[in-house]
CSV table of C-alpha atoms in Angstrom, one decimal:
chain,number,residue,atom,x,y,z
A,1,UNK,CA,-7.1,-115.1,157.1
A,2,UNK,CA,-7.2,-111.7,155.2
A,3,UNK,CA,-5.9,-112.3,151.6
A,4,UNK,CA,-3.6,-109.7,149.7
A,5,UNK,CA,-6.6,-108.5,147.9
A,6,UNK,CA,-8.7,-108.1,151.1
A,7,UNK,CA,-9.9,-104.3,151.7
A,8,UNK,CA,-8.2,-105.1,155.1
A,9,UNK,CA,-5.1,-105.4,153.5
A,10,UNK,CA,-5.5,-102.6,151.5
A,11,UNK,CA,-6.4,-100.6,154.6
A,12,UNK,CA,-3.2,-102.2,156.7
A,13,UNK,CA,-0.7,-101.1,153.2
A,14,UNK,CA,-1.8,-97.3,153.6
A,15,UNK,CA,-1.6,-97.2,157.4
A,16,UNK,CA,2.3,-98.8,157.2
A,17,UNK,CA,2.9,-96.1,154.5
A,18,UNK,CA,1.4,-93.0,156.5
A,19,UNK,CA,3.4,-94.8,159.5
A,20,UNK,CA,6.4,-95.1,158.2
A,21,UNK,CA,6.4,-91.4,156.3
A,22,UNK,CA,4.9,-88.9,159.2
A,23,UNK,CA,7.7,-91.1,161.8
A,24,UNK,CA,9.9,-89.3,159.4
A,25,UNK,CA,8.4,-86.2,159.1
A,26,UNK,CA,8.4,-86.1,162.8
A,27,UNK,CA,12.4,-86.7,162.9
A,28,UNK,CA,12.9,-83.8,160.6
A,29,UNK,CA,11.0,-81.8,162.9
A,30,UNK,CA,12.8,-82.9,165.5
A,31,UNK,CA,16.0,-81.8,163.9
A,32,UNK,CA,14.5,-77.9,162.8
A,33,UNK,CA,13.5,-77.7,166.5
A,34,UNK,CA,16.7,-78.4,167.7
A,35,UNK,CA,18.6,-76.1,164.8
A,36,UNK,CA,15.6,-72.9,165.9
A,37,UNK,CA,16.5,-73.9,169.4
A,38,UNK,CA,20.1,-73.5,168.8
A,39,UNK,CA,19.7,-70.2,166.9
A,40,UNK,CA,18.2,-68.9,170.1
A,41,UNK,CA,20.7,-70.4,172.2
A,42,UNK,CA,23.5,-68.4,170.1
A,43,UNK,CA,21.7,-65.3,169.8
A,44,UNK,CA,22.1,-65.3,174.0
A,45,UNK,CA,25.7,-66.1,173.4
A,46,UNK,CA,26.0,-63.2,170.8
A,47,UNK,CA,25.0,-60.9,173.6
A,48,UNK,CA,27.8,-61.7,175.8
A,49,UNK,CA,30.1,-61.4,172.9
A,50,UNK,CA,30.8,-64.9,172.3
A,51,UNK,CA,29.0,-65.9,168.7
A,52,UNK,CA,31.0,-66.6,165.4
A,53,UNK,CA,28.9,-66.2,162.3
A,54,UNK,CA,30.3,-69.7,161.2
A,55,UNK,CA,27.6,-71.4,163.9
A,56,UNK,CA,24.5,-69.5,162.5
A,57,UNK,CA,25.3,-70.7,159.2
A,58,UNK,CA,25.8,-74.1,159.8
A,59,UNK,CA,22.4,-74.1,161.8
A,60,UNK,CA,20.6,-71.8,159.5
A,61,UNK,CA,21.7,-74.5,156.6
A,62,UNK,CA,20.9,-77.4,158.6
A,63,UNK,CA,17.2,-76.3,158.9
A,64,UNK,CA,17.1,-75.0,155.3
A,65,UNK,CA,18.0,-79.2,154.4
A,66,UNK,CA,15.5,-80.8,156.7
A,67,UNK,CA,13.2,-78.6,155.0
A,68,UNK,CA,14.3,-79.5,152.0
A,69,UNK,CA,14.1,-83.1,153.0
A,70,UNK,CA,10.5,-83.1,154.4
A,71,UNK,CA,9.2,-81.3,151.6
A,72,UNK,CA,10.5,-84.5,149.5
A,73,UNK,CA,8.6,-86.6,152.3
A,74,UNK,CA,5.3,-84.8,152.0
A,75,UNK,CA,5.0,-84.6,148.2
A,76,UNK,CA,6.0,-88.7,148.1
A,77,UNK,CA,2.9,-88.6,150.4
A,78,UNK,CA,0.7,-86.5,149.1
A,79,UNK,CA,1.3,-88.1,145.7
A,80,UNK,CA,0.6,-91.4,147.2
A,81,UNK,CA,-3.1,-90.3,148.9
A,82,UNK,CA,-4.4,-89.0,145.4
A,83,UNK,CA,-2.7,-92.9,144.0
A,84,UNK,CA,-6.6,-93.4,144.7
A,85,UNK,CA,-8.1,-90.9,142.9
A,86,UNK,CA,-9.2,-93.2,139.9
A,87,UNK,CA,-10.1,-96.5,139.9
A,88,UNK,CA,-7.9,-97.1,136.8
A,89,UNK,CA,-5.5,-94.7,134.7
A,90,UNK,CA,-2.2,-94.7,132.4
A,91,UNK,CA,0.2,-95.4,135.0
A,92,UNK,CA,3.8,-94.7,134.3
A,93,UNK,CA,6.1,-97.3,135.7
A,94,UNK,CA,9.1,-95.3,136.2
A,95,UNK,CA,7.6,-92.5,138.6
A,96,UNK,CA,5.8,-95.5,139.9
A,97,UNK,CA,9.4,-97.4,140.9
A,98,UNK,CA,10.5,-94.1,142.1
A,99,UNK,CA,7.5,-93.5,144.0
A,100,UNK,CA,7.5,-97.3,145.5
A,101,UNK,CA,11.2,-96.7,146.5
A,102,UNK,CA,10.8,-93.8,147.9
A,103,UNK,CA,8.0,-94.9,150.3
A,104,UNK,CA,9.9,-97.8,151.2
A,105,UNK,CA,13.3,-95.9,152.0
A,106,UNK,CA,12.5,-95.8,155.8
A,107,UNK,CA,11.5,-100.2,155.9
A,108,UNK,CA,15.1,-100.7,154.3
A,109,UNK,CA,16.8,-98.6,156.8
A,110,UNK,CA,15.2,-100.1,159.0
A,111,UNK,CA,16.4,-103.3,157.8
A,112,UNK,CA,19.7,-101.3,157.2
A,113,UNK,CA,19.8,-101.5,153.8
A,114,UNK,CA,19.3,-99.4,151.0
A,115,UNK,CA,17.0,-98.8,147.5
A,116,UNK,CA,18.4,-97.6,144.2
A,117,UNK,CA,16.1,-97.1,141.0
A,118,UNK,CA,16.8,-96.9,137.3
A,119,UNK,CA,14.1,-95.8,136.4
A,120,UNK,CA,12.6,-95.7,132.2
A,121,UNK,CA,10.0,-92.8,132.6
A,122,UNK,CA,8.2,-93.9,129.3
A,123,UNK,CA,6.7,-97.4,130.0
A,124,UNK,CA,3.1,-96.9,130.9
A,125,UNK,CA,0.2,-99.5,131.7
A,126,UNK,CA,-3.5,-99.0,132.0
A,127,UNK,CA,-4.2,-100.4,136.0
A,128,UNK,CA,-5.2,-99.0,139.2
A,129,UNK,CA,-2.3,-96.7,140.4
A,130,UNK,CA,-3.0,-97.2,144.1
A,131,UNK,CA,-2.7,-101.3,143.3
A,132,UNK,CA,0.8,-100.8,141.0
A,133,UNK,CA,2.2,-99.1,144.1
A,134,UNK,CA,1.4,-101.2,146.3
A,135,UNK,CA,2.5,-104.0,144.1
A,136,UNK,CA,6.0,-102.5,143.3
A,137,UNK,CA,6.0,-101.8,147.7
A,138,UNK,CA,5.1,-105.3,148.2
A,139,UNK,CA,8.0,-106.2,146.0
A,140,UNK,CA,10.5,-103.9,147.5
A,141,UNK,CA,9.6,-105.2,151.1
A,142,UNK,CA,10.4,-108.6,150.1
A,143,UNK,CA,13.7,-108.2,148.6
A,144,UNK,CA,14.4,-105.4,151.6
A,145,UNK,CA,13.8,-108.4,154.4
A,146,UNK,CA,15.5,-111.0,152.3
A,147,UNK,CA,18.6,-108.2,152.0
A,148,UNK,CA,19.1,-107.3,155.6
A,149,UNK,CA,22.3,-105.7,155.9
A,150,UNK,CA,24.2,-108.0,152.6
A,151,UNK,CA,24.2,-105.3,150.6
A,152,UNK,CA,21.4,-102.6,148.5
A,153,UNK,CA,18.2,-103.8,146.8
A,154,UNK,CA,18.3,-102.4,143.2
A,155,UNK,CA,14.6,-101.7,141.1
A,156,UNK,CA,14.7,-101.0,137.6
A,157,UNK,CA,12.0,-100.9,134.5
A,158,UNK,CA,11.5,-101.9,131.0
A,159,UNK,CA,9.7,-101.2,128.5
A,160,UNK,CA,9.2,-104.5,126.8
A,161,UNK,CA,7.0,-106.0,127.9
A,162,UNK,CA,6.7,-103.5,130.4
A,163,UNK,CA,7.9,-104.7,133.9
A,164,UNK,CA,9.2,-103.6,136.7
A,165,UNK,CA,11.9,-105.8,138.5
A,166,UNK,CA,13.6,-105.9,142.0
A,167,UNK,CA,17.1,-107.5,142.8
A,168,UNK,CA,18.2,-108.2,146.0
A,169,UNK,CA,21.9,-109.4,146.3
A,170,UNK,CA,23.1,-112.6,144.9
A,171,UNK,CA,22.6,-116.1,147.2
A,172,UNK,CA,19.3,-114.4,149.1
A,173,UNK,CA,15.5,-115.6,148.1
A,174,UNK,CA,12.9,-113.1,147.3
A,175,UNK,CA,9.5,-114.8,148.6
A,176,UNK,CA,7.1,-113.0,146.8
A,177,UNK,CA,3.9,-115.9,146.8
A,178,UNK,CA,1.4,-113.9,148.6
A,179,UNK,CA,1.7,-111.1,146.1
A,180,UNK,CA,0.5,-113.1,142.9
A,181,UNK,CA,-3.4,-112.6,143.5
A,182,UNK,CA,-2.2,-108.8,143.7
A,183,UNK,CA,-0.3,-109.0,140.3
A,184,UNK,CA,-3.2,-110.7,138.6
A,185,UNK,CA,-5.7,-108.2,139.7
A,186,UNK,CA,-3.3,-105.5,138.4
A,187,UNK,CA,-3.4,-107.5,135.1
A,188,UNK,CA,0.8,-108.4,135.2
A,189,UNK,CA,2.0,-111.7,136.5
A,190,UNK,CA,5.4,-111.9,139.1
A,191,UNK,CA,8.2,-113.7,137.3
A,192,UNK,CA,11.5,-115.0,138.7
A,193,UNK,CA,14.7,-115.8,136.9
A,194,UNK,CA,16.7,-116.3,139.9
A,195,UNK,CA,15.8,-116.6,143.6
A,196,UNK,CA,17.4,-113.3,144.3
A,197,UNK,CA,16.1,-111.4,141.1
A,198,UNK,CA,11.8,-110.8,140.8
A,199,UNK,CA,10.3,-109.1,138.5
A,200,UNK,CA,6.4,-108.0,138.1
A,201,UNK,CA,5.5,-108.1,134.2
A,202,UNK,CA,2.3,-106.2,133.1
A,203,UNK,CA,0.5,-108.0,129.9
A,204,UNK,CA,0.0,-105.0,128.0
A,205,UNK,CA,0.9,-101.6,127.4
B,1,UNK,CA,29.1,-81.7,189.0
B,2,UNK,CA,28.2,-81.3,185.2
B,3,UNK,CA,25.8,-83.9,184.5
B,4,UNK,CA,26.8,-86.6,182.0
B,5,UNK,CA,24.6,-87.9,179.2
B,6,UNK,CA,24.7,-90.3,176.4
B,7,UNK,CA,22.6,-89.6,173.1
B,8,UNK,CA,21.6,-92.7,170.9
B,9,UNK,CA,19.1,-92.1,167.5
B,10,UNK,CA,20.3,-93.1,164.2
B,11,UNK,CA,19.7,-89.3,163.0
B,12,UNK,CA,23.2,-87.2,163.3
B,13,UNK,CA,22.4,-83.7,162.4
B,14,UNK,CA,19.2,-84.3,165.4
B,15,UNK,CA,22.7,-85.9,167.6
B,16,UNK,CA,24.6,-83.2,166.6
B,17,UNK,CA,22.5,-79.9,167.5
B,18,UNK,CA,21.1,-81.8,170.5
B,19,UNK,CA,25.0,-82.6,171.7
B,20,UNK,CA,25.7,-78.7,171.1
B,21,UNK,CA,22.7,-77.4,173.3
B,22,UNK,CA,23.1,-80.0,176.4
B,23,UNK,CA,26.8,-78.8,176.2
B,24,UNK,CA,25.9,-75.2,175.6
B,25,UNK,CA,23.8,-76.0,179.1
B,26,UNK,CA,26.9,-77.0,180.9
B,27,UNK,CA,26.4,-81.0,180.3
B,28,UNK,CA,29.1,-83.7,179.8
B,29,UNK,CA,27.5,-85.2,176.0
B,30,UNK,CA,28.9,-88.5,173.7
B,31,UNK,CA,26.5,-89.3,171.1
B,32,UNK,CA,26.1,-92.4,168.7
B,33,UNK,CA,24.3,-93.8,166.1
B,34,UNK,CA,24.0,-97.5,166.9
B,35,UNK,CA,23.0,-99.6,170.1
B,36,UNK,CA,26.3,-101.5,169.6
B,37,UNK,CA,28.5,-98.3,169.5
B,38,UNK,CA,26.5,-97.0,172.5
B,39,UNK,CA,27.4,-100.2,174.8
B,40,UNK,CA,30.8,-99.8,173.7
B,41,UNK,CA,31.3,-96.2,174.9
B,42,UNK,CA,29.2,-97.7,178.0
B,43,UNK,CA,31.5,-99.9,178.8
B,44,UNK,CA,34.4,-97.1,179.4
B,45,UNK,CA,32.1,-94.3,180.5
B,46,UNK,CA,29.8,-93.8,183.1
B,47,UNK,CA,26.7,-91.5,182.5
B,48,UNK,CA,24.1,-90.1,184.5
B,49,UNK,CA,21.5,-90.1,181.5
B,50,UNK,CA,21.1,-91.7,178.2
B,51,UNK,CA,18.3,-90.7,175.9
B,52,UNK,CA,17.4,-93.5,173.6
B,53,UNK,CA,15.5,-93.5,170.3
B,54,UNK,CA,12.7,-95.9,170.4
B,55,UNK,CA,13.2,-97.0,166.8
B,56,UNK,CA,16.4,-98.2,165.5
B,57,UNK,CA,18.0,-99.2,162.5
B,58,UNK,CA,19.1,-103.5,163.3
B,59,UNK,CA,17.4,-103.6,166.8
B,60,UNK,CA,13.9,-102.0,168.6
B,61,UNK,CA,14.3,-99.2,171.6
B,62,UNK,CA,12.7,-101.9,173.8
B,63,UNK,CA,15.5,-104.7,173.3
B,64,UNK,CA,17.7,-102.0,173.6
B,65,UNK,CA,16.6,-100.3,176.7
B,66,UNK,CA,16.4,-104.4,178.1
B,67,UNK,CA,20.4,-104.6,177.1
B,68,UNK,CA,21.3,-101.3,179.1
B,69,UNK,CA,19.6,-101.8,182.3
B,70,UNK,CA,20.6,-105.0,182.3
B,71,UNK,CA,24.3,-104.3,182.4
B,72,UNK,CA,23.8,-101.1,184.1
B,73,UNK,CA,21.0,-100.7,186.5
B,74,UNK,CA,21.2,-97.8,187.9
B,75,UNK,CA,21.6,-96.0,184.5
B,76,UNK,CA,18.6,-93.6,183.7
B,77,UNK,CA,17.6,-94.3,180.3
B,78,UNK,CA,14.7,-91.6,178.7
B,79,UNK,CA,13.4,-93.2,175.8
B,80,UNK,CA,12.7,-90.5,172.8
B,81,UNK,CA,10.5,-91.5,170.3
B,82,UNK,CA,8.8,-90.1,166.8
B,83,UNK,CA,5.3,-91.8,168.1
B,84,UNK,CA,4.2,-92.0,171.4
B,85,UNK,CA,1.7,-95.2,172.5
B,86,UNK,CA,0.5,-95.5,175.5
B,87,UNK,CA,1.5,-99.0,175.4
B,88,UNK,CA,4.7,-98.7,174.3
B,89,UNK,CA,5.2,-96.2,177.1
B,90,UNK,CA,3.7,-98.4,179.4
B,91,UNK,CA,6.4,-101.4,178.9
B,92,UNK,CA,9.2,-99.2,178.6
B,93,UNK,CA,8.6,-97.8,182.4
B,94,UNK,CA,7.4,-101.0,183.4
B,95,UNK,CA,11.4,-102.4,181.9
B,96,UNK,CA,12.8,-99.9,184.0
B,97,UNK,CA,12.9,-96.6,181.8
B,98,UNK,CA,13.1,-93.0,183.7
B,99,UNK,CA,10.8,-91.4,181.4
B,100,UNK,CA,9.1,-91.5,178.0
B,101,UNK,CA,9.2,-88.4,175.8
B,102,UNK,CA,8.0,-87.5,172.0
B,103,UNK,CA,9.3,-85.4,169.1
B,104,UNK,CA,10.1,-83.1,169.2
B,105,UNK,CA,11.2,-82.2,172.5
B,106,UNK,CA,11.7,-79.2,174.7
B,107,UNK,CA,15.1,-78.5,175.6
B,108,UNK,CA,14.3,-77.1,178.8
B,109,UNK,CA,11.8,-80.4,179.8
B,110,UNK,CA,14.7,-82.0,178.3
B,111,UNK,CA,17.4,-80.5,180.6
B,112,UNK,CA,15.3,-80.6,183.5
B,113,UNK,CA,14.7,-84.9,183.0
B,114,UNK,CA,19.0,-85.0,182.9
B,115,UNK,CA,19.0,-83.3,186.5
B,116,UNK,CA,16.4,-85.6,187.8
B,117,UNK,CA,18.4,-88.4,186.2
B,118,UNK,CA,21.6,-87.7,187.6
B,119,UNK,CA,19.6,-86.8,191.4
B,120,UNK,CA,18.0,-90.5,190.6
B,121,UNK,CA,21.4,-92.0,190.1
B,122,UNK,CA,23.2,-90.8,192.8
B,123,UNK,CA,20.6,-92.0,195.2
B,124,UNK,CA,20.3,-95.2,194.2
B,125,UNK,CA,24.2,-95.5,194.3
B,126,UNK,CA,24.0,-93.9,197.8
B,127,UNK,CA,21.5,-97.2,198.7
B,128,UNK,CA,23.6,-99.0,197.2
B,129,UNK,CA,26.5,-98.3,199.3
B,130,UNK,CA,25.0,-98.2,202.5
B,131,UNK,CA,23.8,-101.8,201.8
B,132,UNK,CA,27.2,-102.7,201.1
B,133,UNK,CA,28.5,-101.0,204.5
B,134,UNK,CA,25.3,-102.9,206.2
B,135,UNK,CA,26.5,-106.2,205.0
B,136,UNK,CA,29.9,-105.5,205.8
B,137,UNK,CA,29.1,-104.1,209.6
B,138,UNK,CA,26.5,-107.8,209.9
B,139,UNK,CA,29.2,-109.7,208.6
B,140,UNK,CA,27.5,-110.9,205.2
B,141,UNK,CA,29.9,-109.8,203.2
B,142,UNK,CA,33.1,-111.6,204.7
């Protein structure tokens, strides 16, 4: 069996990722082809007289947010290929939570449930970014499927020592045991101080 | 006869242009968000076409197109999906689905699938009937 730290499962993290980001980028495409298509469609019905400016704007705006929305998509991405630029680096644990959430929004709708961060920008470790990502992912995944649809999965930082932890709602269990070996390699260790609340600490700053 | 269609993807601005261009096209259009919703309105409403997103929020396109053809099975049921696999597609037709489309789609194609749909429909409801008269003339059905 491949363990979490198997290049395997490395390799099976960044294809769910890519998977789960370009089927959105594919529904907001969807939606501007639609909104161009309907453009067209009113420009005929502006030749038989029979177009209010109201529609244009409303179609006009709608691609203008799904732009707006898959640009957010791409840069979470994009952000997330060059996680593997270095081997190890300062990593900031706040973007990192965002980042992590971000990535994991589509999973939790999927499970029809949803992700909020607080977020401390200023807590920073030294470790593989690629691994804290897909640590913090690993996290928000198991608190997502443990959530269904009883309510939001919340992630949060600190700074001391610096951590970053996932709740789920009360009376669900987090099962996070397959992601130690991926803690330790990051140099952090998963602690739990209830079922429902997990928390991956690093050792040092 | 306008042709009648049901739309079911859990993304409503892509149900609500979609809805606006089939109707601009002269189409009969509900639209929902949820497979639960959709056999709700079903169950009041008869359509010629639904178009069916593959993945859902709470169930899979697959369970879902099992659900609608089993209670309705002469219902057309395009499936519309973000990624198109060849084996997905395979087991949707092979469960009964019209068609098997990615997006994003061409109105036009898209249009031309509802036609087919509804030209489908009424044929197998004409077999249908004629069945039902052949069983009735042979005596079966007494």
């Amino acid at each position: 069996m491949d363990t979490v730290n198997s290049e395997r499962e490395r390799l099976r993290f960044f294809g769910r990722i890519t998977a789960a980001a370009t089927h959105d980028l594919k529904n907001v495409l969807a939606i501007v082809n639609e909104n161009a298509g309907l453009l067209e469609d009113l420009c005929a019905l502006a030749e038989r007289g029979q177009l209010t400016p109201d529609r244009l704007t409303h179609a006009s705006g709608r691609i203008r947010e799904q732009v707006k929305r898959g640009d957010g998509i791409m840069r979470r991405l994009n952000d997330f290929a060059h996680s593997t630029d270095h081997d190890a680096s300062q990593v900031d644990l706040g973007e990192a939570a965002l980042l992590a959430s971000g990535l994991c929004n589509r999973v939790a709708k999927l499970h029809e449930t949803s992700i909020k961060v607080e977020a401390e920008t200023s807590t920073s470790v030294t470790a593989s970014r690629f691994e804290v990502i897909r640590l913090v992912c690993g996290l928000i995944e198991a608190a997502v499927k443990a959530t269904g649809t009883s309510g939001g999965v919340s992630v949060t930082t600190q700074a001391g020592p610096p951590s970053v932890a996932v709740a789920a709602p009360e009376g669900t269990s987090v099962e996070t045991g397959p992601l130690a070996p991926l803690a330790e390699s990051v140099g952090a260790e998963i602690v739990s101080s209830d079922p429902h609340h997990v928390a991956v600490r690093f050792s040092g700053a | 006869m306008s042709e009648k269609v049901l739309l079911i993807d859990d993304e409503p601005e892509f149900l609500e242009t979609m809805s606006e261009r089939l109707r601009l096209r002269g189409m009969e259009v509900e639209a929902c968000t949820s497979i639960s919703e959709a056999l709700d309105i079903m169950a009041d409403k008869q359509f010629d076409a639904i178009f069916l997103d593959l993945q859902m929020p709470g169930t899979n396109g697959i369970d879902s197109l099992k659900m609608i053809k089993k209670l309705h099975p002469s219902l057309q049921v395009i499936l519309l999906t973000g990624h198109a696999s060849v084996e997905k597609g395979i087991e949707a037709m092979k469960l009964g689905a019209m068609d098997f489309i990615e997006k994003p789609a061409d109105i036009d194609v898209l249009s031309e699938k509802v036609r087919k749909a509804q030209a489908k429909k009424m044929l197998l409801v004409e077999e249908a009937t004629e069945e039902r008269i052949h069983d009735i003339l042979h005596g079966r059905a007494w």
